[in-house]
Amino acid sequence: MIDFVLPSLGADMDLAKLNCWLVKPGDTVHKGQIIAEVETDKAVLEVECWDEGVVEELVLAPGPTRLPVGTLLALIRPLEGAQPRPSPKAPAVAEAVTAQPIHRAPRHEVPSPPVRHLAHQLGVDTARVAGSGPAGEVTREDVRRAAEPVIGLEQRVKASPLARRLARETGVDLGIVPASGLAGLVTAKDVRAMEQVTPAPPDLPVETTEPEGRSETMRRAIARSMAHSKREIPHYYLANHIDLDRALRWLTAQNEERPISGRILPAALLLKATALALRETPDLNGRWVDDGFRPSDAIHLGVAISLREGGLVAPAIHDADRLSLEEMMASLRDLVNRARSWRLRSSEMSDPTITVTNLGERGVETAFPVIIPPQVAIVGFGRVVDMPVAIDGQPAVHPVVHATLAGDHRVTDGHRGGLFLDALDRLLQEPEAL
Amino acid sequence: MNKEQARQTIFEVLGEIAPEVDPATVDDSSDLTEQLDLDSMDYLNWMLGINQATGVEIPQRDVSRFLTIDGAVEYLVSHSG
């Protein structure tokens, strides 16, 4: 029998409430399938299962109790012939954040980065997919086919953030609302229509105070994490002006050819360049664990996303250096939209290897960000401003961004940080190669 | 599409992105992103939502026409069938 425990949920998030189960006893579960929703101080998270089997027992029912990371939630009977992972022991709360192994599918060699990315997005383990490509290579189509039963089982409701909020406030079950939006999206209008047809019974528990409470608890969680960072991490700061004239001209020309749905924001360009620059300076990418630096081969770029209710989250875009610009934009859009409708996944919160914050969106020219433990660096971008620059000895006015790096002196020094900013600048001068 | 229909569609889409916005408090002639604290992803999603709701294409060169509610209304009225 496999123990399904509350997984690691990211730095300084060691307690969570079980909001609901998305499976029932007897259901077959697949690797990467979202099977529960939990709520921490910072976010509502979808929790993936990284084992394959049949749900034997749901040990805990949803409720308001805050459970420590490592709490046994369910028992899963492995499928015949499947090799269950060794069950992690439930660690004590105090050591939960670092002691709990991160639940991720083991890494396998896969034919190409795009296929690997798609597999990651759809929660498919490519090692278990029969390839139909040349020499048995796993193709995108194979991955999509393999994901179909997973998607079918989840029966997730797609809804806009406002629709979700209205549904929560009025007690309307999103699962029974006929969707009128594109691609089956439930809109606020749909929820209002349903509310008029089926008014909520008077005894239905409606969480009217939740947004205020969540905002306060999120602020406390951010404060804990940042106090930890400022106490433990000897920060150094570096900054560079980067001329974006070529990059933005190129991007504008690209976007002229694209419909709105395919347009790429400058933020995607900056993220891609950051991920590629990190390949050249790998000692900025990883985690500080047990008094030592553990570099990461994979570049999981945390993206700071501010929430309209206040506060922020910084979930990861996985394997960011391997994504095309289009895939980066699609991932960014998906992540921002899900963060703002409280639909993030536990793996996205637990495993960023570095974070990028783009405060330029709010008009700030220069950001001096604080490293998010256990990461060892954070990159900041300010507002793009028109500035005088010297081109071949002649003055010109170009769009320029102020890029900053906060590094951890326990791992790197200013020289390495400077090499990163240099690489970032160089990569952004050749946007067509990104 | 007349002005009233265009304005209603614009605010319906905006309500999905910035639920707290009260249309009555929005200044139709001033910069929307500053007024409502929209970032570039919100802004892109807003234009995409308008495009999907009305079928009106918004080429990149016309994006600046959507900086204000007045500009967006005018664009939709003149470009819808």
JSON list of N, CA, C and O in Angstrom, two decimals, chain A residues 160-163 165 182 186-189 252 255-256 259-261 263 265 306 308 329 332-333 336-337 340 361-362, chain B residues 12 15-21 36-42 44-45 47-48 51-52 56-61 63:
[
{"chain": "A", "resi": 160, "resn": "SER", "atom": "N", "xyz": [-13.93, 31.46, -14.78]},
{"chain": "A", "resi": 160, "resn": "SER", "atom": "CA", "xyz": [-13.16, 32.70, -14.65]},
{"chain": "A", "resi": 160, "resn": "SER", "atom": "C", "xyz": [-13.01, 33.03, -13.16]},
{"chain": "A", "resi": 160, "resn": "SER", "atom": "O", "xyz": [-13.78, 32.53, -12.32]},
{"chain": "A", "resi": 161, "resn": "PRO", "atom": "N", "xyz": [-12.02, 33.88, -12.81]},
{"chain": "A", "resi": 161, "resn": "PRO", "atom": "CA", "xyz": [-11.84, 34.22, -11.40]},
{"chain": "A", "resi": 161, "resn": "PRO", "atom": "C", "xyz": [-13.09, 34.82, -10.77]},
{"chain": "A", "resi": 161, "resn": "PRO", "atom": "O", "xyz": [-13.46, 34.49, -9.65]},
{"chain": "A", "resi": 162, "resn": "LEU", "atom": "N", "xyz": [-13.77, 35.71, -11.52]},
{"chain": "A", "resi": 162, "resn": "LEU", "atom": "CA", "xyz": [-14.98, 36.33, -10.97]},
{"chain": "A", "resi": 162, "resn": "LEU", "atom": "C", "xyz": [-16.07, 35.29, -10.77]},
{"chain": "A", "resi": 162, "resn": "LEU", "atom": "O", "xyz": [-16.78, 35.30, -9.76]},
{"chain": "A", "resi": 163, "resn": "ALA", "atom": "N", "xyz": [-16.19, 34.35, -11.72]},
{"chain": "A", "resi": 163, "resn": "ALA", "atom": "CA", "xyz": [-17.19, 33.30, -11.59]},
{"chain": "A", "resi": 163, "resn": "ALA", "atom": "C", "xyz": [-16.93, 32.47, -10.34]},
{"chain": "A", "resi": 163, "resn": "ALA", "atom": "O", "xyz": [-17.84, 32.12, -9.59]},
{"chain": "A", "resi": 165, "resn": "ARG", "atom": "N", "xyz": [-15.36, 33.43, -7.63]},
{"chain": "A", "resi": 165, "resn": "ARG", "atom": "CA", "xyz": [-15.65, 34.21, -6.43]},
{"chain": "A", "resi": 165, "resn": "ARG", "atom": "C", "xyz": [-17.15, 34.30, -6.20]},
{"chain": "A", "resi": 165, "resn": "ARG", "atom": "O", "xyz": [-17.64, 34.09, -5.10]},
{"chain": "A", "resi": 182, "resn": "LEU", "atom": "N", "xyz": [-15.94, 30.66, -23.93]},
{"chain": "A", "resi": 182, "resn": "LEU", "atom": "CA", "xyz": [-15.19, 29.90, -24.91]},
{"chain": "A", "resi": 182, "resn": "LEU", "atom": "C", "xyz": [-14.54, 28.69, -24.27]},
{"chain": "A", "resi": 182, "resn": "LEU", "atom": "O", "xyz": [-14.13, 28.75, -23.11]},
{"chain": "A", "resi": 186, "resn": "VAL", "atom": "N", "xyz": [-16.84, 28.64, -17.55]},
{"chain": "A", "resi": 186, "resn": "VAL", "atom": "CA", "xyz": [-17.99, 29.18, -16.82]},
{"chain": "A", "resi": 186, "resn": "VAL", "atom": "C", "xyz": [-17.70, 30.64, -16.51]},
{"chain": "A", "resi": 186, "resn": "VAL", "atom": "O", "xyz": [-16.66, 30.98, -15.94]},
{"chain": "A", "resi": 187, "resn": "THR", "atom": "N", "xyz": [-18.62, 31.54, -16.90]},
{"chain": "A", "resi": 187, "resn": "THR", "atom": "CA", "xyz": [-18.42, 32.98, -16.65]},
{"chain": "A", "resi": 187, "resn": "THR", "atom": "C", "xyz": [-19.29, 33.44, -15.49]},
{"chain": "A", "resi": 187, "resn": "THR", "atom": "O", "xyz": [-20.18, 32.71, -15.04]},
{"chain": "A", "resi": 188, "resn": "ALA", "atom": "N", "xyz": [-19.04, 34.67, -15.04]},
{"chain": "A", "resi": 188, "resn": "ALA", "atom": "CA", "xyz": [-19.82, 35.23, -13.94]},
{"chain": "A", "resi": 188, "resn": "ALA", "atom": "C", "xyz": [-21.30, 35.29, -14.32]},
{"chain": "A", "resi": 188, "resn": "ALA", "atom": "O", "xyz": [-22.17, 35.05, -13.48]},
{"chain": "A", "resi": 189, "resn": "LYS", "atom": "N", "xyz": [-21.56, 35.59, -15.58]},
{"chain": "A", "resi": 189, "resn": "LYS", "atom": "CA", "xyz": [-22.95, 35.68, -16.04]},
{"chain": "A", "resi": 189, "resn": "LYS", "atom": "C", "xyz": [-23.65, 34.32, -15.85]},
{"chain": "A", "resi": 189, "resn": "LYS", "atom": "O", "xyz": [-24.80, 34.25, -15.43]},
{"chain": "A", "resi": 252, "resn": "THR", "atom": "N", "xyz": [7.77, 43.56, -31.62]},
{"chain": "A", "resi": 252, "resn": "THR", "atom": "CA", "xyz": [6.64, 44.28, -32.23]},
{"chain": "A", "resi": 252, "resn": "THR", "atom": "C", "xyz": [6.39, 43.75, -33.64]},
{"chain": "A", "resi": 252, "resn": "THR", "atom": "O", "xyz": [5.23, 43.51, -34.03]},
{"chain": "A", "resi": 255, "resn": "ASN", "atom": "N", "xyz": [4.72, 40.42, -33.38]},
{"chain": "A", "resi": 255, "resn": "ASN", "atom": "CA", "xyz": [3.33, 40.49, -32.93]},
{"chain": "A", "resi": 255, "resn": "ASN", "atom": "C", "xyz": [2.40, 41.04, -33.99]},
{"chain": "A", "resi": 255, "resn": "ASN", "atom": "O", "xyz": [1.20, 40.76, -33.98]},
{"chain": "A", "resi": 256, "resn": "GLU", "atom": "N", "xyz": [2.95, 41.84, -34.93]},
{"chain": "A", "resi": 256, "resn": "GLU", "atom": "CA", "xyz": [2.13, 42.34, -36.04]},
{"chain": "A", "resi": 256, "resn": "GLU", "atom": "C", "xyz": [1.55, 41.19, -36.85]},
{"chain": "A", "resi": 256, "resn": "GLU", "atom": "O", "xyz": [0.48, 41.30, -37.43]},
{"chain": "A", "resi": 259, "resn": "PRO", "atom": "N", "xyz": [-2.32, 36.85, -34.29]},
{"chain": "A", "resi": 259, "resn": "PRO", "atom": "CA", "xyz": [-3.59, 37.24, -33.69]},
{"chain": "A", "resi": 259, "resn": "PRO", "atom": "C", "xyz": [-3.36, 37.52, -32.20]},
{"chain": "A", "resi": 259, "resn": "PRO", "atom": "O", "xyz": [-2.31, 37.17, -31.66]},
{"chain": "A", "resi": 260, "resn": "ILE", "atom": "N", "xyz": [-4.34, 38.14, -31.55]},
{"chain": "A", "resi": 260, "resn": "ILE", "atom": "CA", "xyz": [-4.14, 38.51, -30.13]},
{"chain": "A", "resi": 260, "resn": "ILE", "atom": "C", "xyz": [-3.77, 37.29, -29.29]},
{"chain": "A", "resi": 260, "resn": "ILE", "atom": "O", "xyz": [-2.90, 37.36, -28.42]},
{"chain": "A", "resi": 261, "resn": "SER", "atom": "N", "xyz": [-4.42, 36.17, -29.58]},
{"chain": "A", "resi": 261, "resn": "SER", "atom": "CA", "xyz": [-4.19, 34.97, -28.76]},
{"chain": "A", "resi": 261, "resn": "SER", "atom": "C", "xyz": [-2.76, 34.46, -28.87]},
{"chain": "A", "resi": 261, "resn": "SER", "atom": "O", "xyz": [-2.30, 33.73, -27.99]},
{"chain": "A", "resi": 263, "resn": "ARG", "atom": "N", "xyz": [0.00, 36.53, -29.32]},
{"chain": "A", "resi": 263, "resn": "ARG", "atom": "CA", "xyz": [0.99, 37.59, -29.08]},
{"chain": "A", "resi": 263, "resn": "ARG", "atom": "C", "xyz": [1.88, 37.29, -27.89]},
{"chain": "A", "resi": 263, "resn": "ARG", "atom": "O", "xyz": [1.46, 36.64, -26.93]},
{"chain": "A", "resi": 265, "resn": "LEU", "atom": "N", "xyz": [4.34, 38.80, -24.91]},
{"chain": "A", "resi": 265, "resn": "LEU", "atom": "CA", "xyz": [4.63, 39.99, -24.10]},
{"chain": "A", "resi": 265, "resn": "LEU", "atom": "C", "xyz": [6.15, 40.10, -23.86]},
{"chain": "A", "resi": 265, "resn": "LEU", "atom": "O", "xyz": [6.84, 39.07, -23.79]},
{"chain": "A", "resi": 306, "resn": "SER", "atom": "N", "xyz": [1.64, 39.23, -8.70]},
{"chain": "A", "resi": 306, "resn": "SER", "atom": "CA", "xyz": [0.87, 39.95, -7.69]},
{"chain": "A", "resi": 306, "resn": "SER", "atom": "C", "xyz": [-0.61, 39.63, -7.87]},
{"chain": "A", "resi": 306, "resn": "SER", "atom": "O", "xyz": [-1.08, 39.42, -8.99]},
{"chain": "A", "resi": 308, "resn": "ARG", "atom": "N", "xyz": [-4.68, 40.55, -7.20]},
{"chain": "A", "resi": 308, "resn": "ARG", "atom": "CA", "xyz": [-5.48, 41.78, -7.10]},
{"chain": "A", "resi": 308, "resn": "ARG", "atom": "C", "xyz": [-5.97, 42.02, -5.68]},
{"chain": "A", "resi": 308, "resn": "ARG", "atom": "O", "xyz": [-6.20, 43.15, -5.27]},
{"chain": "A", "resi": 329, "resn": "MET", "atom": "N", "xyz": [5.47, 31.95, -23.35]},
{"chain": "A", "resi": 329, "resn": "MET", "atom": "CA", "xyz": [4.32, 32.86, -23.23]},
{"chain": "A", "resi": 329, "resn": "MET", "atom": "C", "xyz": [3.08, 32.09, -22.79]},
{"chain": "A", "resi": 329, "resn": "MET", "atom": "O", "xyz": [2.32, 32.54, -21.92]},
{"chain": "A", "resi": 332, "resn": "LEU", "atom": "N", "xyz": [3.42, 31.24, -19.16]},
{"chain": "A", "resi": 332, "resn": "LEU", "atom": "CA", "xyz": [3.27, 32.43, -18.32]},
{"chain": "A", "resi": 332, "resn": "LEU", "atom": "C", "xyz": [1.79, 32.81, -18.20]},
{"chain": "A", "resi": 332, "resn": "LEU", "atom": "O", "xyz": [1.28, 33.07, -17.12]},
{"chain": "A", "resi": 333, "resn": "ARG", "atom": "N", "xyz": [1.11, 32.82, -19.34]},
{"chain": "A", "resi": 333, "resn": "ARG", "atom": "CA", "xyz": [-0.31, 33.17, -19.33]},
{"chain": "A", "resi": 333, "resn": "ARG", "atom": "C", "xyz": [-1.10, 32.19, -18.45]},
{"chain": "A", "resi": 333, "resn": "ARG", "atom": "O", "xyz": [-1.92, 32.59, -17.62]},
{"chain": "A", "resi": 336, "resn": "VAL", "atom": "N", "xyz": [-0.20, 32.79, -14.68]},
{"chain": "A", "resi": 336, "resn": "VAL", "atom": "CA", "xyz": [-0.78, 34.02, -14.13]},
{"chain": "A", "resi": 336, "resn": "VAL", "atom": "C", "xyz": [-2.29, 33.85, -13.94]},
{"chain": "A", "resi": 336, "resn": "VAL", "atom": "O", "xyz": [-2.85, 34.18, -12.89]},
{"chain": "A", "resi": 337, "resn": "ASN", "atom": "N", "xyz": [-2.95, 33.30, -14.96]},
{"chain": "A", "resi": 337, "resn": "ASN", "atom": "CA", "xyz": [-4.41, 33.13, -14.86]},
{"chain": "A", "resi": 337, "resn": "ASN", "atom": "C", "xyz": [-4.78, 32.18, -13.73]},
{"chain": "A", "resi": 337, "resn": "ASN", "atom": "O", "xyz": [-5.73, 32.43, -12.98]},
{"chain": "A", "resi": 340, "resn": "ARG", "atom": "N", "xyz": [-4.21, 33.78, -10.28]},
{"chain": "A", "resi": 340, "resn": "ARG", "atom": "CA", "xyz": [-5.23, 34.77, -9.92]},
{"chain": "A", "resi": 340, "resn": "ARG", "atom": "C", "xyz": [-6.60, 34.15, -9.73]},
{"chain": "A", "resi": 340, "resn": "ARG", "atom": "O", "xyz": [-7.51, 34.82, -9.26]},
{"chain": "A", "resi": 361, "resn": "GLU", "atom": "N", "xyz": [6.02, 46.47, -14.33]},
{"chain": "A", "resi": 361, "resn": "GLU", "atom": "CA", "xyz": [4.59, 46.50, -14.63]},
{"chain": "A", "resi": 361, "resn": "GLU", "atom": "C", "xyz": [3.89, 47.56, -13.81]},
{"chain": "A", "resi": 361, "resn": "GLU", "atom": "O", "xyz": [2.86, 48.08, -14.19]},
{"chain": "A", "resi": 362, "resn": "ARG", "atom": "N", "xyz": [4.40, 47.83, -12.62]},
{"chain": "A", "resi": 362, "resn": "ARG", "atom": "CA", "xyz": [3.75, 48.80, -11.73]},
{"chain": "A", "resi": 362, "resn": "ARG", "atom": "C", "xyz": [4.48, 50.14, -11.73]},
{"chain": "A", "resi": 362, "resn": "ARG", "atom": "O", "xyz": [4.36, 50.92, -10.80]},
{"chain": "B", "resi": 12, "resn": "GLU", "atom": "N", "xyz": [-18.14, 43.93, -19.23]},
{"chain": "B", "resi": 12, "resn": "GLU", "atom": "CA", "xyz": [-18.35, 42.52, -18.89]},
{"chain": "B", "resi": 12, "resn": "GLU", "atom": "C", "xyz": [-17.03, 41.77, -18.89]},
{"chain": "B", "resi": 12, "resn": "GLU", "atom": "O", "xyz": [-16.72, 40.99, -17.99]},
{"chain": "B", "resi": 15, "resn": "GLY", "atom": "N", "xyz": [-14.84, 42.83, -16.04]},
{"chain": "B", "resi": 15, "resn": "GLY", "atom": "CA", "xyz": [-15.30, 42.26, -14.76]},
{"chain": "B", "resi": 15, "resn": "GLY", "atom": "C", "xyz": [-14.73, 40.88, -14.50]},
{"chain": "B", "resi": 15, "resn": "GLY", "atom": "O", "xyz": [-14.56, 40.47, -13.35]},
{"chain": "B", "resi": 16, "resn": "GLU", "atom": "N", "xyz": [-14.40, 40.15, -15.58]},
{"chain": "B", "resi": 16, "resn": "GLU", "atom": "CA", "xyz": [-13.80, 38.82, -15.40]},
{"chain": "B", "resi": 16, "resn": "GLU", "atom": "C", "xyz": [-12.34, 38.95, -14.97]},
{"chain": "B", "resi": 16, "resn": "GLU", "atom": "O", "xyz": [-11.79, 38.06, -14.34]},
{"chain": "B", "resi": 17, "resn": "ILE", "atom": "N", "xyz": [-11.72, 40.06, -15.32]},
{"chain": "B", "resi": 17, "resn": "ILE", "atom": "CA", "xyz": [-10.28, 40.25, -15.03]},
{"chain": "B", "resi": 17, "resn": "ILE", "atom": "C", "xyz": [-10.08, 41.03, -13.74]},
{"chain": "B", "resi": 17, "resn": "ILE", "atom": "O", "xyz": [-9.22, 40.70, -12.93]},
{"chain": "B", "resi": 18, "resn": "ALA", "atom": "N", "xyz": [-10.88, 42.06, -13.54]},
{"chain": "B", "resi": 18, "resn": "ALA", "atom": "CA", "xyz": [-10.76, 42.90, -12.33]},
{"chain": "B", "resi": 18, "resn": "ALA", "atom": "C", "xyz": [-12.14, 42.97, -11.68]},
{"chain": "B", "resi": 18, "resn": "ALA", "atom": "O", "xyz": [-12.87, 43.95, -11.85]},
{"chain": "B", "resi": 19, "resn": "PRO", "atom": "N", "xyz": [-12.50, 41.91, -10.92]},
{"chain": "B", "resi": 19, "resn": "PRO", "atom": "CA", "xyz": [-13.87, 41.78, -10.41]},
{"chain": "B", "resi": 19, "resn": "PRO", "atom": "C", "xyz": [-14.30, 42.93, -9.51]},
{"chain": "B", "resi": 19, "resn": "PRO", "atom": "O", "xyz": [-15.48, 43.21, -9.39]},
{"chain": "B", "resi": 20, "resn": "GLU", "atom": "N", "xyz": [-13.33, 43.59, -8.89]},
{"chain": "B", "resi": 20, "resn": "GLU", "atom": "CA", "xyz": [-13.70, 44.62, -7.91]},
{"chain": "B", "resi": 20, "resn": "GLU", "atom": "C", "xyz": [-14.06, 45.95, -8.56]},
{"chain": "B", "resi": 20, "resn": "GLU", "atom": "O", "xyz": [-14.52, 46.87, -7.88]},
{"chain": "B", "resi": 21, "resn": "VAL", "atom": "N", "xyz": [-13.88, 46.06, -9.87]},
{"chain": "B", "resi": 21, "resn": "VAL", "atom": "CA", "xyz": [-14.08, 47.35, -10.53]},
{"chain": "B", "resi": 21, "resn": "VAL", "atom": "C", "xyz": [-15.57, 47.68, -10.66]},
{"chain": "B", "resi": 21, "resn": "VAL", "atom": "O", "xyz": [-16.35, 46.86, -11.13]},
{"chain": "B", "resi": 36, "resn": "LEU", "atom": "N", "xyz": [-6.86, 51.27, -13.16]},
{"chain": "B", "resi": 36, "resn": "LEU", "atom": "CA", "xyz": [-7.34, 50.01, -12.57]},
{"chain": "B", "resi": 36, "resn": "LEU", "atom": "C", "xyz": [-6.20, 49.07, -12.17]},
{"chain": "B", "resi": 36, "resn": "LEU", "atom": "O", "xyz": [-6.44, 47.93, -11.81]},
{"chain": "B", "resi": 37, "resn": "ASP", "atom": "N", "xyz": [-4.97, 49.56, -12.26]},
{"chain": "B", "resi": 37, "resn": "ASP", "atom": "CA", "xyz": [-3.81, 48.76, -11.88]},
{"chain": "B", "resi": 37, "resn": "ASP", "atom": "C", "xyz": [-3.76, 47.45, -12.67]},
{"chain": "B", "resi": 37, "resn": "ASP", "atom": "O", "xyz": [-3.60, 46.37, -12.10]},
{"chain": "B", "resi": 38, "resn": "LEU", "atom": "N", "xyz": [-3.94, 47.56, -13.99]},
{"chain": "B", "resi": 38, "resn": "LEU", "atom": "CA", "xyz": [-3.87, 46.36, -14.83]},
{"chain": "B", "resi": 38, "resn": "LEU", "atom": "C", "xyz": [-2.42, 46.17, -15.27]},
{"chain": "B", "resi": 38, "resn": "LEU", "atom": "O", "xyz": [-1.74, 47.13, -15.63]},
{"chain": "B", "resi": 39, "resn": "ASP", "atom": "N", "xyz": [-1.94, 44.93, -15.27]},
{"chain": "B", "resi": 39, "resn": "ASP", "atom": "CA", "xyz": [-0.61, 44.69, -15.83]},
{"chain": "B", "resi": 39, "resn": "ASP", "atom": "C", "xyz": [-0.75, 44.23, -17.27]},
{"chain": "B", "resi": 39, "resn": "ASP", "atom": "O", "xyz": [-1.86, 44.13, -17.80]},
{"chain": "B", "resi": 40, "resn": "SER", "atom": "N", "xyz": [0.39, 43.97, -17.91]},
{"chain": "B", "resi": 40, "resn": "SER", "atom": "CA", "xyz": [0.33, 43.69, -19.35]},
{"chain": "B", "resi": 40, "resn": "SER", "atom": "C", "xyz": [-0.45, 42.41, -19.65]},
{"chain": "B", "resi": 40, "resn": "SER", "atom": "O", "xyz": [-1.09, 42.29, -20.69]},
{"chain": "B", "resi": 41, "resn": "MET", "atom": "N", "xyz": [-0.41, 41.44, -18.72]},
{"chain": "B", "resi": 41, "resn": "MET", "atom": "CA", "xyz": [-1.17, 40.21, -18.95]},
{"chain": "B", "resi": 41, "resn": "MET", "atom": "C", "xyz": [-2.68, 40.47, -18.82]},
{"chain": "B", "resi": 41, "resn": "MET", "atom": "O", "xyz": [-3.47, 39.97, -19.61]},
{"chain": "B", "resi": 42, "resn": "ASP", "atom": "N", "xyz": [-3.07, 41.27, -17.82]},
{"chain": "B", "resi": 42, "resn": "ASP", "atom": "CA", "xyz": [-4.49, 41.65, -17.69]},
{"chain": "B", "resi": 42, "resn": "ASP", "atom": "C", "xyz": [-4.97, 42.35, -18.97]},
{"chain": "B", "resi": 42, "resn": "ASP", "atom": "O", "xyz": [-6.05, 42.08, -19.47]},
{"chain": "B", "resi": 44, "resn": "LEU", "atom": "N", "xyz": [-3.70, 42.27, -22.01]},
{"chain": "B", "resi": 44, "resn": "LEU", "atom": "CA", "xyz": [-3.78, 41.34, -23.15]},
{"chain": "B", "resi": 44, "resn": "LEU", "atom": "C", "xyz": [-5.04, 40.47, -23.03]},
{"chain": "B", "resi": 44, "resn": "LEU", "atom": "O", "xyz": [-5.76, 40.26, -24.01]},
{"chain": "B", "resi": 45, "resn": "ASN", "atom": "N", "xyz": [-5.30, 39.97, -21.82]},
{"chain": "B", "resi": 45, "resn": "ASN", "atom": "CA", "xyz": [-6.49, 39.13, -21.62]},
{"chain": "B", "resi": 45, "resn": "ASN", "atom": "C", "xyz": [-7.77, 39.92, -21.88]},
{"chain": "B", "resi": 45, "resn": "ASN", "atom": "O", "xyz": [-8.76, 39.38, -22.38]},
{"chain": "B", "resi": 47, "resn": "MET", "atom": "N", "xyz": [-8.16, 42.48, -24.02]},
{"chain": "B", "resi": 47, "resn": "MET", "atom": "CA", "xyz": [-8.34, 42.63, -25.47]},
{"chain": "B", "resi": 47, "resn": "MET", "atom": "C", "xyz": [-8.72, 41.30, -26.11]},
{"chain": "B", "resi": 47, "resn": "MET", "atom": "O", "xyz": [-9.55, 41.25, -27.02]},
{"chain": "B", "resi": 48, "resn": "LEU", "atom": "N", "xyz": [-8.15, 40.22, -25.62]},
{"chain": "B", "resi": 48, "resn": "LEU", "atom": "CA", "xyz": [-8.50, 38.89, -26.15]},
{"chain": "B", "resi": 48, "resn": "LEU", "atom": "C", "xyz": [-9.98, 38.60, -25.86]},
{"chain": "B", "resi": 48, "resn": "LEU", "atom": "O", "xyz": [-10.70, 38.09, -26.73]},
{"chain": "B", "resi": 51, "resn": "ASN", "atom": "N", "xyz": [-12.12, 40.59, -28.18]},
{"chain": "B", "resi": 51, "resn": "ASN", "atom": "CA", "xyz": [-12.04, 39.97, -29.51]},
{"chain": "B", "resi": 51, "resn": "ASN", "atom": "C", "xyz": [-12.95, 38.73, -29.58]},
{"chain": "B", "resi": 51, "resn": "ASN", "atom": "O", "xyz": [-13.69, 38.53, -30.54]},
{"chain": "B", "resi": 52, "resn": "GLN", "atom": "N", "xyz": [-12.92, 37.93, -28.52]},
{"chain": "B", "resi": 52, "resn": "GLN", "atom": "CA", "xyz": [-13.71, 36.69, -28.54]},
{"chain": "B", "resi": 52, "resn": "GLN", "atom": "C", "xyz": [-15.21, 37.00, -28.40]},
{"chain": "B", "resi": 52, "resn": "GLN", "atom": "O", "xyz": [-16.03, 36.29, -28.96]},
{"chain": "B", "resi": 56, "resn": "VAL", "atom": "N", "xyz": [-14.22, 41.19, -33.26]},
{"chain": "B", "resi": 56, "resn": "VAL", "atom": "CA", "xyz": [-13.42, 42.28, -33.83]},
{"chain": "B", "resi": 56, "resn": "VAL", "atom": "C", "xyz": [-11.94, 42.00, -33.61]},
{"chain": "B", "resi": 56, "resn": "VAL", "atom": "O", "xyz": [-11.51, 41.79, -32.48]},
{"chain": "B", "resi": 57, "resn": "GLU", "atom": "N", "xyz": [-11.17, 41.94, -34.70]},
{"chain": "B", "resi": 57, "resn": "GLU", "atom": "CA", "xyz": [-9.73, 41.73, -34.60]},
{"chain": "B", "resi": 57, "resn": "GLU", "atom": "C", "xyz": [-9.06, 43.03, -34.16]},
{"chain": "B", "resi": 57, "resn": "GLU", "atom": "O", "xyz": [-9.47, 44.12, -34.59]},
{"chain": "B", "resi": 58, "resn": "ILE", "atom": "N", "xyz": [-8.06, 42.93, -33.31]},
{"chain": "B", "resi": 58, "resn": "ILE", "atom": "CA", "xyz": [-7.33, 44.13, -32.88]},
{"chain": "B", "resi": 58, "resn": "ILE", "atom": "C", "xyz": [-5.86, 43.94, -33.23]},
{"chain": "B", "resi": 58, "resn": "ILE", "atom": "O", "xyz": [-5.13, 43.30, -32.47]},
{"chain": "B", "resi": 59, "resn": "PRO", "atom": "N", "xyz": [-5.42, 44.41, -34.41]},
{"chain": "B", "resi": 59, "resn": "PRO", "atom": "CA", "xyz": [-4.01, 44.23, -34.77]},
{"chain": "B", "resi": 59, "resn": "PRO", "atom": "C", "xyz": [-3.10, 44.99, -33.81]},
{"chain": "B", "resi": 59, "resn": "PRO", "atom": "O", "xyz": [-3.52, 45.95, -33.16]},
{"chain": "B", "resi": 60, "resn": "GLN", "atom": "N", "xyz": [-1.86, 44.53, -33.74]},
{"chain": "B", "resi": 60, "resn": "GLN", "atom": "CA", "xyz": [-0.89, 45.10, -32.80]},
{"chain": "B", "resi": 60, "resn": "GLN", "atom": "C", "xyz": [-0.80, 46.62, -32.93]},
{"chain": "B", "resi": 60, "resn": "GLN", "atom": "O", "xyz": [-0.72, 47.34, -31.95]},
{"chain": "B", "resi": 61, "resn": "ARG", "atom": "N", "xyz": [-0.87, 47.11, -34.18]},
{"chain": "B", "resi": 61, "resn": "ARG", "atom": "CA", "xyz": [-0.70, 48.57, -34.38]},
{"chain": "B", "resi": 61, "resn": "ARG", "atom": "C", "xyz": [-1.87, 49.36, -33.79]},
{"chain": "B", "resi": 61, "resn": "ARG", "atom": "O", "xyz": [-1.76, 50.57, -33.59]},
{"chain": "B", "resi": 63, "resn": "VAL", "atom": "N", "xyz": [-3.39, 48.54, -30.83]},
{"chain": "B", "resi": 63, "resn": "VAL", "atom": "CA", "xyz": [-3.51, 48.28, -29.39]},
{"chain": "B", "resi": 63, "resn": "VAL", "atom": "C", "xyz": [-3.63, 49.57, -28.59]},
{"chain": "B", "resi": 63, "resn": "VAL", "atom": "O", "xyz": [-4.38, 49.66, -27.63]}
]
